Amino acid sequence: KKVKMIEKMWQTVHGMSFPTDRHRTYFTQSLNLKNTFTYPNSVLFEDYPDIPIQTEKGTVKVLWQGGDSHYGDWYGMKPVLPWTASAFPEVRWVIFGTIYPFIHKTIPKDQLLFVDWVPYDAYKIRLATLDFDFTVIPLVENKFNEGKSAIKWYEVSALPRPKPVLAARVPPYSDEIIDGDTGFLYG
């Protein structure tokens, strides 16, 4: 009954926008949607303030940012985290957003920095003031993820001091990042 109600809602909206053509096509075909259009995610560089930050010497801080939909993306990294923590004690994981206790508890407490979500109007300022050296973007290859935009890459690239990106070699990141030039892709 709930599914029927949601389907009816989708059919009666005046229009729906999606961040990529791949995402729009998937939902248009699977839900028989009408009046869809692609409005790509974008960033305004001036929205990311140049705020001096104090960096911690002697550490390598790896940022991940994201919400609840990334549980599956992190799950594949679970076996690597204890090894990374042990082999590289200078690594600190900066988790901005959702923390997954089942996965993140494998990181020693002194190597894990949790930064809670902030309201959207404070998000860009918060991202610009985080002390991190590069960002990692784990992503499982599936239809849902393939339809996303490369917004996490756009955002750290828009910072006044852009940060390197290590992203999964799957769309949307493999569509846009030039491996070894504009970022690094792993598989």
mmCIF file with all atom_site columns, C-alpha atoms in Angstrom:
data_model
loop_
_atom_site.group_PDB
_atom_site.id
_atom_site.type_symbol
_atom_site.label_atom_id
_atom_site.label_alt_id
_atom_site.label_comp_id
_atom_site.label_asym_id
_atom_site.label_entity_id
_atom_site.label_seq_id
_atom_site.pdbx_PDB_ins_code
_atom_site.Cartn_x
_atom_site.Cartn_y
_atom_site.Cartn_z
_atom_site.occupancy
_atom_site.B_iso_or_equiv
_atom_site.pdbx_formal_charge
_atom_site.auth_seq_id
_atom_site.auth_comp_id
_atom_site.auth_asym_id
_atom_site.auth_atom_id
_atom_site.pdbx_PDB_model_num
ATOM 1   C CA . LYS A 1 1   ? 0.000  0.000  0.000   1.00 0.00 ? 1   LYS A CA 1
ATOM 2   C CA . LYS A 1 2   ? 2.818  2.391  0.903   1.00 0.00 ? 2   LYS A CA 1
ATOM 3   C CA . VAL A 1 3   ? 4.677  1.552  -2.355  1.00 0.00 ? 3   VAL A CA 1
ATOM 4   C CA . LYS A 1 4   ? 1.553  2.316  -4.412  1.00 0.00 ? 4   LYS A CA 1
ATOM 5   C CA . MET A 1 5   ? 1.196  5.668  -2.640  1.00 0.00 ? 5   MET A CA 1
ATOM 6   C CA . ILE A 1 6   ? 4.829  6.569  -3.384  1.00 0.00 ? 6   ILE A CA 1
ATOM 7   C CA . GLU A 1 7   ? 4.492  5.501  -7.035  1.00 0.00 ? 7   GLU A CA 1
ATOM 8   C CA . LYS A 1 8   ? 1.400  7.685  -7.376  1.00 0.00 ? 8   LYS A CA 1
ATOM 9   C CA . MET A 1 9   ? 3.276  10.601 -5.848  1.00 0.00 ? 9   MET A CA 1
ATOM 10  C CA . TRP A 1 10  ? 6.129  10.170 -8.350  1.00 0.00 ? 10  TRP A CA 1
ATOM 11  C CA . GLN A 1 11  ? 3.656  10.056 -11.228 1.00 0.00 ? 11  GLN A CA 1
ATOM 12  C CA . THR A 1 12  ? 1.870  13.245 -10.184 1.00 0.00 ? 12  THR A CA 1
ATOM 13  C CA . VAL A 1 13  ? 4.799  15.588 -9.538  1.00 0.00 ? 13  VAL A CA 1
ATOM 14  C CA . HIS A 1 14  ? 5.306  18.389 -12.041 1.00 0.00 ? 14  HIS A CA 1
ATOM 15  C CA . GLY A 1 15  ? 8.932  17.500 -12.515 1.00 0.00 ? 15  GLY A CA 1
ATOM 16  C CA . MET A 1 16  ? 11.952 15.820 -10.980 1.00 0.00 ? 16  MET A CA 1
ATOM 17  C CA . SER A 1 17  ? 15.593 16.746 -11.275 1.00 0.00 ? 17  SER A CA 1
ATOM 18  C CA . PHE A 1 18  ? 18.602 14.485 -11.065 1.00 0.00 ? 18  PHE A CA 1
ATOM 19  C CA . PRO A 1 19  ? 22.330 15.253 -10.746 1.00 0.00 ? 19  PRO A CA 1
ATOM 20  C CA . THR A 1 20  ? 23.384 13.111 -13.738 1.00 0.00 ? 20  THR A CA 1
ATOM 21  C CA . ASP A 1 21  ? 21.842 11.795 -16.962 1.00 0.00 ? 21  ASP A CA 1
ATOM 22  C CA . ARG A 1 22  ? 22.600 8.243  -15.808 1.00 0.00 ? 22  ARG A CA 1
ATOM 23  C CA . HIS A 1 23  ? 20.578 8.822  -12.626 1.00 0.00 ? 23  HIS A CA 1
ATOM 24  C CA . ARG A 1 24  ? 17.712 10.474 -14.514 1.00 0.00 ? 24  ARG A CA 1
ATOM 25  C CA . THR A 1 25  ? 17.570 7.672  -17.103 1.00 0.00 ? 25  THR A CA 1
ATOM 26  C CA . TYR A 1 26  ? 17.545 4.962  -14.443 1.00 0.00 ? 26  TYR A CA 1
ATOM 27  C CA . PHE A 1 27  ? 14.648 6.514  -12.499 1.00 0.00 ? 27  PHE A CA 1
ATOM 28  C CA . THR A 1 28  ? 12.749 7.576  -15.612 1.00 0.00 ? 28  THR A CA 1
ATOM 29  C CA . GLN A 1 29  ? 12.809 4.028  -16.970 1.00 0.00 ? 29  GLN A CA 1
ATOM 30  C CA . SER A 1 30  ? 12.315 2.120  -13.729 1.00 0.00 ? 30  SER A CA 1
ATOM 31  C CA . LEU A 1 31  ? 9.490  4.349  -12.425 1.00 0.00 ? 31  LEU A CA 1
ATOM 32  C CA . ASN A 1 32  ? 8.067  5.510  -15.758 1.00 0.00 ? 32  ASN A CA 1
ATOM 33  C CA . LEU A 1 33  ? 8.571  9.135  -14.730 1.00 0.00 ? 33  LEU A CA 1
ATOM 34  C CA . LYS A 1 34  ? 7.608  12.099 -16.877 1.00 0.00 ? 34  LYS A CA 1
ATOM 35  C CA . ASN A 1 35  ? 9.011  15.629 -16.857 1.00 0.00 ? 35  ASN A CA 1
ATOM 36  C CA . THR A 1 36  ? 12.486 14.777 -15.676 1.00 0.00 ? 36  THR A CA 1
ATOM 37  C CA . PHE A 1 37  ? 15.596 16.793 -16.251 1.00 0.00 ? 37  PHE A CA 1
ATOM 38  C CA . THR A 1 38  ? 19.259 16.782 -15.350 1.00 0.00 ? 38  THR A CA 1
ATOM 39  C CA . TYR A 1 39  ? 20.548 19.590 -13.200 1.00 0.00 ? 39  TYR A CA 1
ATOM 40  C CA . PRO A 1 40  ? 24.198 18.746 -12.566 1.00 0.00 ? 40  PRO A CA 1
ATOM 41  C CA . ASN A 1 41  ? 25.666 19.260 -9.138  1.00 0.00 ? 41  ASN A CA 1
ATOM 42  C CA . SER A 1 42  ? 28.029 22.160 -9.224  1.00 0.00 ? 42  SER A CA 1
ATOM 43  C CA . VAL A 1 43  ? 30.020 24.307 -6.870  1.00 0.00 ? 43  VAL A CA 1
ATOM 44  C CA . LEU A 1 44  ? 30.751 27.998 -6.625  1.00 0.00 ? 44  LEU A CA 1
ATOM 45  C CA . PHE A 1 45  ? 34.362 28.384 -5.638  1.00 0.00 ? 45  PHE A CA 1
ATOM 46  C CA . GLU A 1 46  ? 33.628 31.601 -3.748  1.00 0.00 ? 46  GLU A CA 1
ATOM 47  C CA . ASP A 1 47  ? 31.292 29.644 -1.433  1.00 0.00 ? 47  ASP A CA 1
ATOM 48  C CA . TYR A 1 48  ? 34.313 27.903 0.095   1.00 0.00 ? 48  TYR A CA 1
ATOM 49  C CA . PRO A 1 49  ? 36.015 30.468 2.330   1.00 0.00 ? 49  PRO A CA 1
ATOM 50  C CA . ASP A 1 50  ? 39.749 30.783 2.713   1.00 0.00 ? 50  ASP A CA 1
ATOM 51  C CA . ILE A 1 51  ? 39.985 30.454 6.473   1.00 0.00 ? 51  ILE A CA 1
ATOM 52  C CA . PRO A 1 52  ? 43.448 29.821 7.898   1.00 0.00 ? 52  PRO A CA 1
ATOM 53  C CA . ILE A 1 53  ? 43.543 26.541 9.784   1.00 0.00 ? 53  ILE A CA 1
ATOM 54  C CA . GLN A 1 54  ? 46.125 25.184 12.146  1.00 0.00 ? 54  GLN A CA 1
ATOM 55  C CA . THR A 1 55  ? 47.406 21.845 10.964  1.00 0.00 ? 55  THR A CA 1
ATOM 56  C CA . GLU A 1 56  ? 48.708 19.064 13.143  1.00 0.00 ? 56  GLU A CA 1
ATOM 57  C CA . LYS A 1 57  ? 52.272 18.055 12.298  1.00 0.00 ? 57  LYS A CA 1
ATOM 58  C CA . GLY A 1 58  ? 53.352 14.433 12.186  1.00 0.00 ? 58  GLY A CA 1
ATOM 59  C CA . THR A 1 59  ? 49.987 13.014 11.137  1.00 0.00 ? 59  THR A CA 1
ATOM 60  C CA . VAL A 1 60  ? 48.298 12.158 7.879   1.00 0.00 ? 60  VAL A CA 1
ATOM 61  C CA . LYS A 1 61  ? 44.600 12.948 8.074   1.00 0.00 ? 61  LYS A CA 1
ATOM 62  C CA . VAL A 1 62  ? 42.273 11.098 5.734   1.00 0.00 ? 62  VAL A CA 1
ATOM 63  C CA . LEU A 1 63  ? 38.818 12.631 5.349   1.00 0.00 ? 63  LEU A CA 1
ATOM 64  C CA . TRP A 1 64  ? 35.635 10.808 4.524   1.00 0.00 ? 64  TRP A CA 1
ATOM 65  C CA . GLN A 1 65  ? 32.354 12.658 4.425   1.00 0.00 ? 65  GLN A CA 1
ATOM 66  C CA . GLY A 1 66  ? 28.898 11.306 3.832   1.00 0.00 ? 66  GLY A CA 1
ATOM 67  C CA . GLY A 1 67  ? 25.584 10.118 5.128   1.00 0.00 ? 67  GLY A CA 1
ATOM 68  C CA . ASP A 1 68  ? 23.601 6.979  5.843   1.00 0.00 ? 68  ASP A CA 1
ATOM 69  C CA . SER A 1 69  ? 23.489 5.734  2.250   1.00 0.00 ? 69  SER A CA 1
ATOM 70  C CA . HIS A 1 70  ? 27.224 4.909  2.304   1.00 0.00 ? 70  HIS A CA 1
ATOM 71  C CA . TYR A 1 71  ? 27.157 1.963  4.720   1.00 0.00 ? 71  TYR A CA 1
ATOM 72  C CA . GLY A 1 72  ? 27.721 -0.523 1.906   1.00 0.00 ? 72  GLY A CA 1
ATOM 73  C CA . ASP A 1 73  ? 30.545 1.576  0.501   1.00 0.00 ? 73  ASP A CA 1
ATOM 74  C CA . TRP A 1 74  ? 32.385 1.518  3.838   1.00 0.00 ? 74  TRP A CA 1
ATOM 75  C CA . TYR A 1 75  ? 31.705 -2.155 4.500   1.00 0.00 ? 75  TYR A CA 1
ATOM 76  C CA . GLY A 1 76  ? 34.274 -3.227 1.897   1.00 0.00 ? 76  GLY A CA 1
ATOM 77  C CA . MET A 1 77  ? 36.925 -1.119 3.628   1.00 0.00 ? 77  MET A CA 1
ATOM 78  C CA . LYS A 1 78  ? 36.403 -2.743 7.031   1.00 0.00 ? 78  LYS A CA 1
ATOM 79  C CA . PRO A 1 79  ? 39.213 -5.339 6.633   1.00 0.00 ? 79  PRO A CA 1
ATOM 80  C CA . VAL A 1 80  ? 41.710 -2.660 5.544   1.00 0.00 ? 80  VAL A CA 1
ATOM 81  C CA . LEU A 1 81  ? 41.158 -0.286 8.468   1.00 0.00 ? 81  LEU A CA 1
ATOM 82  C CA . PRO A 1 82  ? 42.917 -2.264 11.269  1.00 0.00 ? 82  PRO A CA 1
ATOM 83  C CA . TRP A 1 83  ? 45.841 -3.014 8.951   1.00 0.00 ? 83  TRP A CA 1
ATOM 84  C CA . THR A 1 84  ? 46.129 0.676  7.965   1.00 0.00 ? 84  THR A CA 1
ATOM 85  C CA . ALA A 1 85  ? 45.972 1.761  11.623  1.00 0.00 ? 85  ALA A CA 1
ATOM 86  C CA . SER A 1 86  ? 48.710 -0.682 12.593  1.00 0.00 ? 86  SER A CA 1
ATOM 87  C CA . ALA A 1 87  ? 50.997 -0.167 9.584   1.00 0.00 ? 87  ALA A CA 1
ATOM 88  C CA . PHE A 1 88  ? 50.613 3.621  9.607   1.00 0.00 ? 88  PHE A CA 1
ATOM 89  C CA . PRO A 1 89  ? 50.152 4.868  13.196  1.00 0.00 ? 89  PRO A CA 1
ATOM 90  C CA . GLU A 1 90  ? 50.428 8.450  11.931  1.00 0.00 ? 90  GLU A CA 1
ATOM 91  C CA . VAL A 1 91  ? 47.142 8.102  9.990   1.00 0.00 ? 91  VAL A CA 1
ATOM 92  C CA . ARG A 1 92  ? 44.065 9.755  11.468  1.00 0.00 ? 92  ARG A CA 1
ATOM 93  C CA . TRP A 1 93  ? 40.641 9.096  9.972   1.00 0.00 ? 93  TRP A CA 1
ATOM 94  C CA . VAL A 1 94  ? 38.472 12.215 9.948   1.00 0.00 ? 94  VAL A CA 1
ATOM 95  C CA . ILE A 1 95  ? 34.862 11.034 9.619   1.00 0.00 ? 95  ILE A CA 1
ATOM 96  C CA . PHE A 1 96  ? 32.558 13.946 8.760   1.00 0.00 ? 96  PHE A CA 1
ATOM 97  C CA . GLY A 1 97  ? 28.923 12.915 8.854   1.00 0.00 ? 97  GLY A CA 1
ATOM 98  C CA . THR A 1 98  ? 27.667 9.457  9.662   1.00 0.00 ? 98  THR A CA 1
ATOM 99  C CA . ILE A 1 99  ? 29.743 7.114  11.748  1.00 0.00 ? 99  ILE A CA 1
ATOM 100 C CA . TYR A 1 100 ? 29.228 3.373  11.356  1.00 0.00 ? 100 TYR A CA 1
ATOM 101 C CA . PRO A 1 101 ? 30.118 1.793  14.724  1.00 0.00 ? 101 PRO A CA 1
ATOM 102 C CA . PHE A 1 102 ? 30.243 -1.721 13.222  1.00 0.00 ? 102 PHE A CA 1
ATOM 103 C CA . ILE A 1 103 ? 32.966 -0.610 10.811  1.00 0.00 ? 103 ILE A CA 1
ATOM 104 C CA . HIS A 1 104 ? 34.631 2.361  12.441  1.00 0.00 ? 104 HIS A CA 1
ATOM 105 C CA . LYS A 1 105 ? 35.214 0.575  15.764  1.00 0.00 ? 105 LYS A CA 1
ATOM 106 C CA . THR A 1 106 ? 38.041 -1.236 13.960  1.00 0.00 ? 106 THR A CA 1
ATOM 107 C CA . ILE A 1 107 ? 39.975 2.062  13.995  1.00 0.00 ? 107 ILE A CA 1
ATOM 108 C CA . PRO A 1 108 ? 41.769 2.739  17.300  1.00 0.00 ? 108 PRO A CA 1
ATOM 109 C CA . LYS A 1 109 ? 40.145 5.629  19.200  1.00 0.00 ? 109 LYS A CA 1
ATOM 110 C CA . ASP A 1 110 ? 43.304 7.740  19.062  1.00 0.00 ? 110 ASP A CA 1
ATOM 111 C CA . GLN A 1 111 ? 43.280 7.473  15.236  1.00 0.00 ? 111 GLN A CA 1
ATOM 112 C CA . LEU A 1 112 ? 39.610 8.398  14.737  1.00 0.00 ? 112 LEU A CA 1
ATOM 113 C CA . LEU A 1 113 ? 38.278 11.945 14.673  1.00 0.00 ? 113 LEU A CA 1
ATOM 114 C CA . PHE A 1 114 ? 34.511 12.251 14.349  1.00 0.00 ? 114 PHE A CA 1
ATOM 115 C CA . VAL A 1 115 ? 32.995 15.493 13.073  1.00 0.00 ? 115 VAL A CA 1
ATOM 116 C CA . ASP A 1 116 ? 29.211 15.599 13.311  1.00 0.00 ? 116 ASP A CA 1
ATOM 117 C CA . TRP A 1 117 ? 27.027 16.968 10.530  1.00 0.00 ? 117 TRP A CA 1
ATOM 118 C CA . VAL A 1 118 ? 26.252 20.660 10.534  1.00 0.00 ? 118 VAL A CA 1
ATOM 119 C CA . PRO A 1 119 ? 23.299 22.480 8.933   1.00 0.00 ? 119 PRO A CA 1
ATOM 120 C CA . TYR A 1 120 ? 23.776 22.989 5.191   1.00 0.00 ? 120 TYR A CA 1
ATOM 121 C CA . ASP A 1 121 ? 24.384 26.733 5.532   1.00 0.00 ? 121 ASP A CA 1
ATOM 122 C CA . ALA A 1 122 ? 27.447 25.925 7.686   1.00 0.00 ? 122 ALA A CA 1
ATOM 123 C CA . TYR A 1 123 ? 28.614 22.897 5.677   1.00 0.00 ? 123 TYR A CA 1
ATOM 124 C CA . LYS A 1 124 ? 30.992 24.665 3.266   1.00 0.00 ? 124 LYS A CA 1
ATOM 125 C CA . ILE A 1 125 ? 32.611 26.644 6.072   1.00 0.00 ? 125 ILE A CA 1
ATOM 126 C CA . ARG A 1 126 ? 33.023 23.476 8.134   1.00 0.00 ? 126 ARG A CA 1
ATOM 127 C CA . LEU A 1 127 ? 34.546 21.569 5.222   1.00 0.00 ? 127 LEU A CA 1
ATOM 128 C CA . ALA A 1 128 ? 36.944 24.452 4.535   1.00 0.00 ? 128 ALA A CA 1
ATOM 129 C CA . THR A 1 129 ? 38.109 24.480 8.162   1.00 0.00 ? 129 THR A CA 1
ATOM 130 C CA . LEU A 1 130 ? 38.743 20.754 8.566   1.00 0.00 ? 130 LEU A CA 1
ATOM 131 C CA . ASP A 1 131 ? 42.377 19.778 8.911   1.00 0.00 ? 131 ASP A CA 1
ATOM 132 C CA . PHE A 1 132 ? 42.876 16.911 6.459   1.00 0.00 ? 132 PHE A CA 1
ATOM 133 C CA . ASP A 1 133 ? 45.504 15.930 3.915   1.00 0.00 ? 133 ASP A CA 1
ATOM 134 C CA . PHE A 1 134 ? 43.413 14.030 1.391   1.00 0.00 ? 134 PHE A CA 1
ATOM 135 C CA . THR A 1 135 ? 39.962 12.575 1.047   1.00 0.00 ? 135 THR A CA 1
ATOM 136 C CA . VAL A 1 136 ? 38.946 9.018  0.329   1.00 0.00 ? 136 VAL A CA 1
ATOM 137 C CA . ILE A 1 137 ? 35.749 8.167  -1.528  1.00 0.00 ? 137 ILE A CA 1
ATOM 138 C CA . PRO A 1 138 ? 34.869 4.478  -1.265  1.00 0.00 ? 138 PRO A CA 1
ATOM 139 C CA . LEU A 1 139 ? 32.013 3.552  -3.555  1.00 0.00 ? 139 LEU A CA 1
ATOM 140 C CA . VAL A 1 140 ? 30.516 0.172  -4.414  1.00 0.00 ? 140 VAL A CA 1
ATOM 141 C CA . GLU A 1 141 ? 29.657 -0.290 -8.061  1.00 0.00 ? 141 GLU A CA 1
ATOM 142 C CA . ASN A 1 142 ? 25.858 -0.474 -8.299  1.00 0.00 ? 142 ASN A CA 1
ATOM 143 C CA . LYS A 1 143 ? 23.062 1.326  -10.159 1.00 0.00 ? 143 LYS A CA 1
ATOM 144 C CA . PHE A 1 144 ? 22.323 3.682  -7.266  1.00 0.00 ? 144 PHE A CA 1
ATOM 145 C CA . ASN A 1 145 ? 25.939 4.817  -6.871  1.00 0.00 ? 145 ASN A CA 1
ATOM 146 C CA . GLU A 1 146 ? 26.605 4.979  -10.619 1.00 0.00 ? 146 GLU A CA 1
ATOM 147 C CA . GLY A 1 147 ? 23.864 7.570  -10.905 1.00 0.00 ? 147 GLY A CA 1
ATOM 148 C CA . LYS A 1 148 ? 25.425 9.914  -8.370  1.00 0.00 ? 148 LYS A CA 1
ATOM 149 C CA . SER A 1 149 ? 27.462 12.930 -9.284  1.00 0.00 ? 149 SER A CA 1
ATOM 150 C CA . ALA A 1 150 ? 31.105 13.382 -8.326  1.00 0.00 ? 150 ALA A CA 1
ATOM 151 C CA . ILE A 1 151 ? 30.147 16.085 -5.806  1.00 0.00 ? 151 ILE A CA 1
ATOM 152 C CA . LYS A 1 152 ? 32.612 14.954 -3.116  1.00 0.00 ? 152 LYS A CA 1
ATOM 153 C CA . TRP A 1 153 ? 35.437 15.454 -5.603  1.00 0.00 ? 153 TRP A CA 1
ATOM 154 C CA . TYR A 1 154 ? 34.053 18.817 -6.756  1.00 0.00 ? 154 TYR A CA 1
ATOM 155 C CA . GLU A 1 155 ? 33.832 20.100 -3.194  1.00 0.00 ? 155 GLU A CA 1
ATOM 156 C CA . VAL A 1 156 ? 37.373 19.294 -2.054  1.00 0.00 ? 156 VAL A CA 1
ATOM 157 C CA . SER A 1 157 ? 38.649 20.595 -5.398  1.00 0.00 ? 157 SER A CA 1
ATOM 158 C CA . ALA A 1 158 ? 36.824 23.889 -4.797  1.00 0.00 ? 158 ALA A CA 1
ATOM 159 C CA . LEU A 1 159 ? 38.560 24.543 -1.493  1.00 0.00 ? 159 LEU A CA 1
ATOM 160 C CA . PRO A 1 160 ? 41.003 27.480 -1.492  1.00 0.00 ? 160 PRO A CA 1
ATOM 161 C CA . ARG A 1 161 ? 43.715 24.874 -0.894  1.00 0.00 ? 161 ARG A CA 1
ATOM 162 C CA . PRO A 1 162 ? 42.365 21.922 -2.944  1.00 0.00 ? 162 PRO A CA 1
ATOM 163 C CA . LYS A 1 163 ? 42.945 18.488 -1.470  1.00 0.00 ? 163 LYS A CA 1
ATOM 164 C CA . PRO A 1 164 ? 43.923 15.284 -3.258  1.00 0.00 ? 164 PRO A CA 1
ATOM 165 C CA . VAL A 1 165 ? 41.245 12.637 -3.773  1.00 0.00 ? 165 VAL A CA 1
ATOM 166 C CA . LEU A 1 166 ? 41.482 8.849  -3.703  1.00 0.00 ? 166 LEU A CA 1
ATOM 167 C CA . ALA A 1 167 ? 38.222 7.549  -5.183  1.00 0.00 ? 167 ALA A CA 1
ATOM 168 C CA . ALA A 1 168 ? 36.880 4.162  -6.168  1.00 0.00 ? 168 ALA A CA 1
ATOM 169 C CA . ARG A 1 169 ? 37.335 3.395  -9.857  1.00 0.00 ? 169 ARG A CA 1
ATOM 170 C CA . VAL A 1 170 ? 33.578 3.385  -10.502 1.00 0.00 ? 170 VAL A CA 1
ATOM 171 C CA . PRO A 1 171 ? 31.184 5.912  -11.999 1.00 0.00 ? 171 PRO A CA 1
ATOM 172 C CA . PRO A 1 172 ? 30.689 8.765  -11.359 1.00 0.00 ? 172 PRO A CA 1
ATOM 173 C CA . TYR A 1 173 ? 34.305 9.252  -10.252 1.00 0.00 ? 173 TYR A CA 1
ATOM 174 C CA . SER A 1 174 ? 35.853 7.168  -13.021 1.00 0.00 ? 174 SER A CA 1
ATOM 175 C CA . ASP A 1 175 ? 33.833 9.260  -15.508 1.00 0.00 ? 175 ASP A CA 1
ATOM 176 C CA . GLU A 1 176 ? 35.419 12.506 -14.393 1.00 0.00 ? 176 GLU A CA 1
ATOM 177 C CA . ILE A 1 177 ? 38.690 12.019 -12.502 1.00 0.00 ? 177 ILE A CA 1
ATOM 178 C CA . ILE A 1 178 ? 41.775 11.630 -14.672 1.00 0.00 ? 178 ILE A CA 1
ATOM 179 C CA . ASP A 1 179 ? 43.745 9.061  -12.702 1.00 0.00 ? 179 ASP A CA 1
ATOM 180 C CA . GLY A 1 180 ? 47.087 10.427 -11.550 1.00 0.00 ? 180 GLY A CA 1
ATOM 181 C CA . ASP A 1 181 ? 46.275 13.922 -12.806 1.00 0.00 ? 181 ASP A CA 1
ATOM 182 C CA . THR A 1 182 ? 43.108 15.314 -11.228 1.00 0.00 ? 182 THR A CA 1
ATOM 183 C CA . GLY A 1 183 ? 42.862 12.601 -8.570  1.00 0.00 ? 183 GLY A CA 1
ATOM 184 C CA . PHE A 1 184 ? 43.652 8.977  -7.937  1.00 0.00 ? 184 PHE A CA 1
ATOM 185 C CA . LEU A 1 185 ? 41.375 6.013  -8.649  1.00 0.00 ? 185 LEU A CA 1
ATOM 186 C CA . TYR A 1 186 ? 41.622 2.652  -6.942  1.00 0.00 ? 186 TYR A CA 1
ATOM 187 C CA . GLY A 1 187 ? 40.053 -0.689 -7.783  1.00 0.00 ? 187 GLY A CA 1
#
